[in-house]
Coordinates of C-alpha atoms in Angstrom, one line a residue:
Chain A
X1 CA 0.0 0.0 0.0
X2 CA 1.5 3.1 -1.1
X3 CA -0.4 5.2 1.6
X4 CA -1.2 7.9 -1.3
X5 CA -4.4 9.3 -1.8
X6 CA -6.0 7.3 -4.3
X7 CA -8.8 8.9 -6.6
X8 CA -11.6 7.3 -8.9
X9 CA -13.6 8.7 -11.3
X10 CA -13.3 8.9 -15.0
X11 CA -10.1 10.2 -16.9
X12 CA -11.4 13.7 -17.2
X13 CA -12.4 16.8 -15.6
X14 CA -15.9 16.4 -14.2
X15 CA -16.7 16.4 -10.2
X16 CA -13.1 14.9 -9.8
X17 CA -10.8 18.0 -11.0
X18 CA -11.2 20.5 -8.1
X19 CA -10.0 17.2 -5.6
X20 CA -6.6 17.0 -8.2
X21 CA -5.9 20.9 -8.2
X22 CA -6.4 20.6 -4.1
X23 CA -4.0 17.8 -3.3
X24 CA -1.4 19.4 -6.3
X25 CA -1.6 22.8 -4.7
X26 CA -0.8 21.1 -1.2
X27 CA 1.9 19.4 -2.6
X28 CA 0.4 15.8 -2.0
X29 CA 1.0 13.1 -4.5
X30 CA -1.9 10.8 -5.5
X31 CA -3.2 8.0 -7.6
X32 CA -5.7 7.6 -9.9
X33 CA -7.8 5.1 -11.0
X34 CA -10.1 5.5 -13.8
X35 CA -13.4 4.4 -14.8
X36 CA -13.0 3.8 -18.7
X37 CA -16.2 1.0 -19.1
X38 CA -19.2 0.9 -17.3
X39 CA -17.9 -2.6 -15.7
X40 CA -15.4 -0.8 -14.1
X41 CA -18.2 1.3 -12.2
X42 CA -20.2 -1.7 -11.7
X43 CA -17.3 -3.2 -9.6
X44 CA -16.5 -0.4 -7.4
X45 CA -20.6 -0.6 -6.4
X46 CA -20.5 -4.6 -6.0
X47 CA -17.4 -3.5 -3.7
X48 CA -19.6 -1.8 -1.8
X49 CA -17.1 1.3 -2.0
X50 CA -19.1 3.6 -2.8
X51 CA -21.4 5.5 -0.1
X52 CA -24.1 7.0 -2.4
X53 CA -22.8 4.6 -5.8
X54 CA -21.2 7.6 -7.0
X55 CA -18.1 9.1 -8.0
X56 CA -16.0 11.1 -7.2
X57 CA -14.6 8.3 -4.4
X58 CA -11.1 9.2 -2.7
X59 CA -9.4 6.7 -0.6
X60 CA -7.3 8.6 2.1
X61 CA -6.2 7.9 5.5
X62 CA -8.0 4.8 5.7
X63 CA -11.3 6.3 4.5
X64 CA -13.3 6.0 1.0
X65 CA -14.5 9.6 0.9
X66 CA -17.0 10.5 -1.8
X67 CA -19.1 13.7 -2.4
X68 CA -16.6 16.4 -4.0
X69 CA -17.6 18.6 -0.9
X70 CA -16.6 16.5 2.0
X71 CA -13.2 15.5 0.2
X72 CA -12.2 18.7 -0.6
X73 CA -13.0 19.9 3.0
X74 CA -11.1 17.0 4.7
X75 CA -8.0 17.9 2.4
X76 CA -8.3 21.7 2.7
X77 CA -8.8 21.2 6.8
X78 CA -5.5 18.3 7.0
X79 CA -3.5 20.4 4.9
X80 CA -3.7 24.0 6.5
X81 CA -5.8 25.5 3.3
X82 CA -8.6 25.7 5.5
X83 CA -8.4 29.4 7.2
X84 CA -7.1 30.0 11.5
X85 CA -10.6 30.0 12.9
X86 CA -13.8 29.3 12.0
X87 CA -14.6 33.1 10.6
X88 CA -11.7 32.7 8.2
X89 CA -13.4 28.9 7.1
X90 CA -16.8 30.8 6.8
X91 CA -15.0 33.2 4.2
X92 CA -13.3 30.6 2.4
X93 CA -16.4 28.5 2.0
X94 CA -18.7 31.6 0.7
X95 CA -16.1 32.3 -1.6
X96 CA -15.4 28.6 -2.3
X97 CA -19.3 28.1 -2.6
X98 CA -19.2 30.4 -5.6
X99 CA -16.5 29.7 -8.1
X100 CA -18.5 25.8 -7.8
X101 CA -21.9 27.7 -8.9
X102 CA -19.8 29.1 -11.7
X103 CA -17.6 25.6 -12.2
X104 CA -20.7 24.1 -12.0
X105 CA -22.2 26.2 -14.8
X106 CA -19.2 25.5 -16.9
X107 CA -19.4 21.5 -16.4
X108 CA -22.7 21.4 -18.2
X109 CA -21.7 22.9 -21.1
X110 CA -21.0 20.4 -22.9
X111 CA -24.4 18.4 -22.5
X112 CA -26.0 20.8 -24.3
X113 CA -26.4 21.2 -28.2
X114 CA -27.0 23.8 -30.6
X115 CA -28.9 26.9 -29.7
X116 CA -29.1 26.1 -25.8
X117 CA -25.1 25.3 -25.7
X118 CA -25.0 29.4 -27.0
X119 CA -28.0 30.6 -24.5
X120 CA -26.1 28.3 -21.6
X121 CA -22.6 29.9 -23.1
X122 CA -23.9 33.6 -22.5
X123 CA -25.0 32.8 -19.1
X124 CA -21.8 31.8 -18.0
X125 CA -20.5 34.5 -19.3
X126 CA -22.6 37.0 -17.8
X127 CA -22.6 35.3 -14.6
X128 CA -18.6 35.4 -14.7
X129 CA -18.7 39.1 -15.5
X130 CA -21.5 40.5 -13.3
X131 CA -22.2 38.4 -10.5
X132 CA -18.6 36.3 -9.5
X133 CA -15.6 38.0 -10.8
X134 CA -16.9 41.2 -8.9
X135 CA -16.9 40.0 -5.5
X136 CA -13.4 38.7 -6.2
X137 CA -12.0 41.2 -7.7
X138 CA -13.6 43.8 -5.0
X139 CA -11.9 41.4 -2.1
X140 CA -8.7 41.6 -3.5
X141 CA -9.2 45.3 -4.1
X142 CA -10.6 45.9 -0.3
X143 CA -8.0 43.9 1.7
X144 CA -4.3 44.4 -0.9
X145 CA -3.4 41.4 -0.4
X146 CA -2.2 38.6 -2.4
X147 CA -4.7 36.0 -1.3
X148 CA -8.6 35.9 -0.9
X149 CA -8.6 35.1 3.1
X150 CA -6.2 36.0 6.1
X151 CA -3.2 36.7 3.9
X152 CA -2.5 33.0 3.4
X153 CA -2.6 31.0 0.7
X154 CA -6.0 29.2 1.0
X155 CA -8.4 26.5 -0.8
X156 CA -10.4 29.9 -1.8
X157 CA -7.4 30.8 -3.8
X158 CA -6.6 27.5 -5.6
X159 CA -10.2 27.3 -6.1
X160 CA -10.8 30.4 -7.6
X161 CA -7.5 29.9 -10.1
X162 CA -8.9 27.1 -11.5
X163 CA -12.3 28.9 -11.8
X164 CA -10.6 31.8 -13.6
X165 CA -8.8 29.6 -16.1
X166 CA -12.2 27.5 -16.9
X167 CA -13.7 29.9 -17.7
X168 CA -10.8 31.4 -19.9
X169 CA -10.9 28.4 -21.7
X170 CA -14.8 28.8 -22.8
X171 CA -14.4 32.7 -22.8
X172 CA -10.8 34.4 -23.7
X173 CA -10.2 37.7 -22.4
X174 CA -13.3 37.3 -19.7
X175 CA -10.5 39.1 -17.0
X176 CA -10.4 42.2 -19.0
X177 CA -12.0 44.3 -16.8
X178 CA -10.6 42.7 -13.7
X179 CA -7.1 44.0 -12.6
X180 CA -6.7 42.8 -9.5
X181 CA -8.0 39.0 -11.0
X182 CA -5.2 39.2 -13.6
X183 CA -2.5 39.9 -11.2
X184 CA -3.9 37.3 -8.6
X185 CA -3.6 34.2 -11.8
X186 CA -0.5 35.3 -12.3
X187 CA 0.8 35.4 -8.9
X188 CA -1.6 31.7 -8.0
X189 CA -0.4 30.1 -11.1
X190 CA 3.6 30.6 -10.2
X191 CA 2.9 29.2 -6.6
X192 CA 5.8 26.4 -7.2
X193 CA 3.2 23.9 -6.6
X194 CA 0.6 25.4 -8.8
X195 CA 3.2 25.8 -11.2
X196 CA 4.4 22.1 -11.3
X197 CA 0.8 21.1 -11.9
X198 CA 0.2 23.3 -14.8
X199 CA 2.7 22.1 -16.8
X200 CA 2.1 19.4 -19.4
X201 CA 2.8 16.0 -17.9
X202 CA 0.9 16.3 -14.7
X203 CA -2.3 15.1 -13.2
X204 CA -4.8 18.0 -14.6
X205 CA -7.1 16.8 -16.8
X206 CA -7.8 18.5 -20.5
X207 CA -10.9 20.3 -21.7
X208 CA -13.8 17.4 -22.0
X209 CA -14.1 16.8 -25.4
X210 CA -16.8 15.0 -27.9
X211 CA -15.3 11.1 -27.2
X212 CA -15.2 11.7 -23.2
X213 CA -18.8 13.1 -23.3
X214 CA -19.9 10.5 -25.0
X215 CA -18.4 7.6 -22.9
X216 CA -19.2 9.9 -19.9
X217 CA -22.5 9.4 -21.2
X218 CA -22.7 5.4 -21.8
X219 CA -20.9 4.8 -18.5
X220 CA -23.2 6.6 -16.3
X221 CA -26.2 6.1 -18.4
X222 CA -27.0 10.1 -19.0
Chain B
X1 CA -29.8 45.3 17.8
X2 CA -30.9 41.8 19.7
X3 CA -27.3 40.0 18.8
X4 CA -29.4 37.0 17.6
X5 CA -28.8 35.8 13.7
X6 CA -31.3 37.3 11.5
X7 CA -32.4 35.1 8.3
X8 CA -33.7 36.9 4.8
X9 CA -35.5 34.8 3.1
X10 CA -39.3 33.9 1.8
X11 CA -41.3 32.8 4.4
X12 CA -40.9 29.0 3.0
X13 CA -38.6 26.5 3.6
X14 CA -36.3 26.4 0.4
X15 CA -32.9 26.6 0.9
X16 CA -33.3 28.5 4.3
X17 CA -35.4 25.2 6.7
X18 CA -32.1 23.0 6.9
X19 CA -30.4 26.6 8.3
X20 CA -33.9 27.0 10.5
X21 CA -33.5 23.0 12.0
X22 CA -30.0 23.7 12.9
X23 CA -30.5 26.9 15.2
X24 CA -33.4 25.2 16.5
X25 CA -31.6 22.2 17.2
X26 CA -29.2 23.8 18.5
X27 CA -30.9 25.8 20.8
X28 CA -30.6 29.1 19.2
X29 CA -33.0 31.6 19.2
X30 CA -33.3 33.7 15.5
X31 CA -35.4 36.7 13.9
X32 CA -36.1 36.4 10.6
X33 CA -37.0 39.0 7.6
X34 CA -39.5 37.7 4.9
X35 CA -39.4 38.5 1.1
X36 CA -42.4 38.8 -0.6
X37 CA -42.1 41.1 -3.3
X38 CA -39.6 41.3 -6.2
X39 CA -38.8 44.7 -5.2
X40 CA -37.9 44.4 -1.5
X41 CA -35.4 41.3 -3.2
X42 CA -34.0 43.9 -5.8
X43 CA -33.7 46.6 -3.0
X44 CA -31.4 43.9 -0.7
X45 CA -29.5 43.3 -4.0
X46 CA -28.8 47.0 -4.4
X47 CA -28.1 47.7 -0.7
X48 CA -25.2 45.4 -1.7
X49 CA -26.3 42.4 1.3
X50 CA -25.9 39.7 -0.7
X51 CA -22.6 38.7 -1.7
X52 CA -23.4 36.8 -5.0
X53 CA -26.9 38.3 -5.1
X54 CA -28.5 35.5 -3.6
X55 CA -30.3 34.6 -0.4
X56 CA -30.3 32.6 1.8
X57 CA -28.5 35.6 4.0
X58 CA -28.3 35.1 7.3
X59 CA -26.7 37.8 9.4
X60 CA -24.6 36.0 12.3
X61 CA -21.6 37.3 14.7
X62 CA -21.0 40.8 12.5
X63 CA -21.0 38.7 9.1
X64 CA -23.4 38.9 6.5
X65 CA -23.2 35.3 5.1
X66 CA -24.6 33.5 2.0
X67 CA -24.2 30.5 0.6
X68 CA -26.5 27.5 2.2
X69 CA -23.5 25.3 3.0
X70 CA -21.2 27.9 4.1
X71 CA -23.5 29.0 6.6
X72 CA -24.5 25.6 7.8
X73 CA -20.6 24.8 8.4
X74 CA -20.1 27.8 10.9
X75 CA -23.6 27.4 12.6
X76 CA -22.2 23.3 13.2
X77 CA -19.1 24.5 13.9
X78 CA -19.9 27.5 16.1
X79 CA -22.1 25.3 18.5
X80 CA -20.4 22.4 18.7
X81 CA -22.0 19.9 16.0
X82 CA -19.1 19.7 14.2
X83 CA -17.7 16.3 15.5
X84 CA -14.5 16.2 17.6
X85 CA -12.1 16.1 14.8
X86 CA -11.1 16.1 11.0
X87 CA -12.2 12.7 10.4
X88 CA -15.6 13.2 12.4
X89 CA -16.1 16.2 10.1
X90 CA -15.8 14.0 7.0
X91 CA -18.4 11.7 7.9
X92 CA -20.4 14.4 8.9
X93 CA -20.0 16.0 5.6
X94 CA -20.4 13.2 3.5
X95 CA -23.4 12.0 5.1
X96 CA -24.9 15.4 5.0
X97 CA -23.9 16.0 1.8
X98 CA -26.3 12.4 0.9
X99 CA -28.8 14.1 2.6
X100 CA -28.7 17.2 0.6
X101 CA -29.1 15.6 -3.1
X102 CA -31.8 14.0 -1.7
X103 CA -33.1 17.1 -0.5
X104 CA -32.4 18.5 -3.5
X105 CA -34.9 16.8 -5.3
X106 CA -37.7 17.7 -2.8
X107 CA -37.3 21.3 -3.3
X108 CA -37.0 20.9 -7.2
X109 CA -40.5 18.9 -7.1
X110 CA -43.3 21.8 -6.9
X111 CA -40.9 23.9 -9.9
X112 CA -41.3 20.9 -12.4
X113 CA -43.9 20.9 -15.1
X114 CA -47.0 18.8 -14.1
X115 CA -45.9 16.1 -16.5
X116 CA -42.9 15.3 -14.7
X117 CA -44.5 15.3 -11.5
X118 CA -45.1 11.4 -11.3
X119 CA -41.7 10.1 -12.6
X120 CA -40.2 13.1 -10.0
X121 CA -41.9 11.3 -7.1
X122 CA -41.0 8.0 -7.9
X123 CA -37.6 9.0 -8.2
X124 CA -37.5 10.6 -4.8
X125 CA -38.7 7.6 -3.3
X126 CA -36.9 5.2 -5.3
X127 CA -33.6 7.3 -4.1
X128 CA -34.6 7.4 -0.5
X129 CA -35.5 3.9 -0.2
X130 CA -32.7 2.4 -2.2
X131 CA -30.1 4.7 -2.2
X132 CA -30.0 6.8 1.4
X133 CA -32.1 5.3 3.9
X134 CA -29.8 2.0 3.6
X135 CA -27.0 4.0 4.3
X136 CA -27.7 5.9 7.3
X137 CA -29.8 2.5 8.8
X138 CA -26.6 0.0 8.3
X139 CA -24.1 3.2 10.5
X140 CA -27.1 3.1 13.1
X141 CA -27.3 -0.7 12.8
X142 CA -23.4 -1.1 12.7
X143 CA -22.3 1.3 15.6
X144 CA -25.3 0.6 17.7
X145 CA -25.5 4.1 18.9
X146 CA -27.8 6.6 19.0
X147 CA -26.3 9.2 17.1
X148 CA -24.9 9.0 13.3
X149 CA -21.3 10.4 14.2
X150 CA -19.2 9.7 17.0
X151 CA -21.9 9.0 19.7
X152 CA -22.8 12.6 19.9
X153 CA -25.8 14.5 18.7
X154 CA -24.1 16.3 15.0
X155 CA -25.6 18.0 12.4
X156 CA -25.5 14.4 10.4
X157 CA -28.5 14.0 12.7
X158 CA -30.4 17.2 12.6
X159 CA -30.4 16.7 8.6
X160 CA -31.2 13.5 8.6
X161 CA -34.6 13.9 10.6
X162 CA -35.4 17.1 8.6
X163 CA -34.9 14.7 5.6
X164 CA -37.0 11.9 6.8
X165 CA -40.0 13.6 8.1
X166 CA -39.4 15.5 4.5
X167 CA -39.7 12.5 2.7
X168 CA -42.8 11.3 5.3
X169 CA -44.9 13.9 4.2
X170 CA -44.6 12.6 0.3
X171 CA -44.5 9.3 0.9
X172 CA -45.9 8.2 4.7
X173 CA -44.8 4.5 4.7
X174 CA -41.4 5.4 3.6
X175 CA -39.4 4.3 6.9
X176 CA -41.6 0.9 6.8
X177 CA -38.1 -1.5 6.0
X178 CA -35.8 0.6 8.3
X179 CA -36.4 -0.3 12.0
X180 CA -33.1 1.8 13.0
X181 CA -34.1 5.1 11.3
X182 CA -37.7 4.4 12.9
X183 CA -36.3 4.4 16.3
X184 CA -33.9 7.1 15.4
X185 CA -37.0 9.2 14.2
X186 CA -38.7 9.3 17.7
X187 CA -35.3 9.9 19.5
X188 CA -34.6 12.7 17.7
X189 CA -38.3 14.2 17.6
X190 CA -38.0 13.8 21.5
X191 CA -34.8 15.7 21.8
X192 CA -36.2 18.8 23.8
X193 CA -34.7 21.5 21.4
X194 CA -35.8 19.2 18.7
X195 CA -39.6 18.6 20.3
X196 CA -39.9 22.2 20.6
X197 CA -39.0 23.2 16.8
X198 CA -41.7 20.8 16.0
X199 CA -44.2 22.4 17.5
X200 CA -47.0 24.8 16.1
X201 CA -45.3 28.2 16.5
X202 CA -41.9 27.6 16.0
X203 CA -40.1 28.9 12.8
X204 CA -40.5 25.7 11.4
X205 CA -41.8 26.2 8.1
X206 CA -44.8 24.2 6.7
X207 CA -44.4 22.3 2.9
X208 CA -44.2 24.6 0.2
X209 CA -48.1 25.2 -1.8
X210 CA -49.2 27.2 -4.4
X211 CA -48.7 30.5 -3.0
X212 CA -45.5 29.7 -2.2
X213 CA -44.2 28.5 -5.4
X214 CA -46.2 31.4 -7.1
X215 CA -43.7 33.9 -4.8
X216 CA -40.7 31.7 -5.7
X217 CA -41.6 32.7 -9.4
X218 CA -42.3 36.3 -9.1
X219 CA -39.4 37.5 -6.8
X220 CA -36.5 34.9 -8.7
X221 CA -37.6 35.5 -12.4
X222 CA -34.7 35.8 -14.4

């Protein structure tokens, strides 16, 4: 037993992604195990390994953790991401809660077609512009520092980087009326760990494309 | 100012009755503020309350938080329904996090068109009955104990009996193959805090009806 974090889901983005850019930005190695057949999912609920039968499922510290939530708080809390005191955890969860409404957004986007793929495409962008990237942006602007909570690097931070550069991906130049947003992914993104992960080779996962949608779609029956 | 949490929302359970059973639970006494027209929602929005231009708010030790599960966390963490440790919390959070999808589709139920309304109830009871009940009755069954988590009263046990008297009120013989969560049902409903949130005149709200979901409409349109 390696004693590493091991992850399961399918070899993509998905529910899974937030968990990989966690335990990379804490410097944590992990494995992964991927789903690739619906067989493979079938086993893992015979095994009785997962909770709800769903995925994402992290084995750590003895445990099979699944809904994205709890893991991400267990790793954020064990590795010092987590805030000082519970005011500074009730900021980082607010500001956590948002960038997954706006993730969340994002994720979809590829289950729709056509006309409702544009529609779904200009809310995301809206949403980006008016309602998230503001509160950001104004936090950053408020406080001066570098990171979102308590001066320290945080899981808001990390969570919010990846946020920014999904929605970069679906919408170039959405930062260009946020300053302090284009400074803060620059300054996130050179965090040596950060930095290690963003380079071609590690554990991130690319953009979903056509051929994982689909066999998203046929494993999970949706 | 009374120093108690206030909570804006509509007078309806939505996203703001899990916040409501925790207080009570917990012993707290709260004010709350009601919406009920679109303007008094658009006036909050402008008065710049609402971080992400949402409610639930809930005003609490100087902080104006949003954000369902952020505010949860500190309320469970604040009095002491947090679990003792790290690994307590995860069980806690991935058992409440169970809860939630299953919740989920409750408050989803009176939005759906009328032709949905049928396969929408049978999936809420064939996910209760095969997918979460079995869960939380085989950690009662296993540990023996009267709580979910670390033989102490948690959250994890305040959101379960909002869930299953939830699911009751659809579907009344839905606790018929789970003796544990039976017994667990009257436990909890006698816990005094608990007893006395259940009683006519507390801010327990009742199930959402047509007024209700006609409010929903008019102050959220968007």
């Amino acid at each position: 037993m390696a004693g590493k974090p091991k992850l399961h889901y399918t070899k993509g983005r998905g529910r899974m992604e937030s968990v990989r850019w966690l335990l990379a930005a804490a410097g944590v190695e992990f494995e992964e195990e991927f789903i690739e057949k619906k067989e493979d999912l079938e086993k893992l609920w015979s095994d009785g390994s997962l909770l709800f039968q769903q995925v994402p499922m992290v084995e750590i510290d003895g445990m099979k953790m699944v809904q994205a939530r709890a893991i991400l708080s267990y790793i954020a809390g064990k590795y010092n991401l987590y805030g000082k005191d519970l005011k500074e955890r009730a900021w980082i969860d607010m500001y956590v809660e948002g960038t997954t409404d706006l993730m969340g957004m994002i994720m979809h986007l590829p289950f729709h077609s056509g006309d409702t793929k544009e529609k779904h495409l200009a809310l995301i962008t809206e949403r980006a512009t008016n309602r998230y990237f503001p509160v950001y942006e104004k936090a950053l602007k408020d406080h001066g520092h570098d990171y979102l909570v308590g001066n320290k690097l945080s899981w808001a931070d990390i969570h919010l980087l990846e946020a920014i550069l999904m929605t970069e991906e679906c919408k170039p130049g959405i930062l260009s009326a946020f300053p302090l947003l284009q400074a803060f992914k620059g300054r996130i993104s050179n965090v040596p760990t950060i930095k290690k992960f963003l380079q071609p080779g590690s554990q991130r996962k690319p953009p979903p494309d056509d051929k994982y949608i689909a066999n998203v779609r046929k494993i999970f029956n949706i | 100012m009374s120093g108690k949490p206030r909570l804006t929302y509509l007078n309806g359970r939505g996203r703001m009755e899990p916040i409501r059973w925790l207080l009570g639970a917990a012993g707290v006494e709260f004010e709350e503020t009601f919406l009920e027209t679109r303007e008094q929602y658009e006036k909050l929005i402008k008065g710049g309350s609402l971080l992400f231009q949402q409610v639930p708010l809930v005003e609490i030790d100087g902080m104006k938080m949003v954000q369902t599960r952020a505010i949860l966390s500190y309320i469970a963490g604040k009095y002491n329904l947090y679990g003792k440790d790290l690994k307590e919390r995860a069980l806690i959070d991935m058992y409440v996090e169970g809860i939630t999808d299953l919740m989920q589709m409750i408050l989803m139920f009176p939005f759906a068109p009328p032709e949905e309304k049928e396969k929408n109830f049978n999936s809420i009871k064939e996910k209760a009955t095969n997918r979460y009940f079995p869960v939380f009755e085989k950690v009662l069954k296993q540990h023996g104990q009267d709580f979910l988590v670390g033989n102490k009263f948690s959250w994890a046990d305040i959101q379960l009996i909002e869930a299953i008297l939830a699911v009751e009120e659809k579907i009344p013989a839905v606790l018929s193959g789970f003796p544990q969560l039976q017994a667990f049902k009257i436990r909890m409903s006698n816990m005094p805090t608990i007893k006395k949130f259940l009683q006519p005149g507390s801010p327990r709200k009742p199930p959402p009806d047509d007024h209700y979901v006609e409010t929903v409409l008019k102050i959220f349109k968007n």
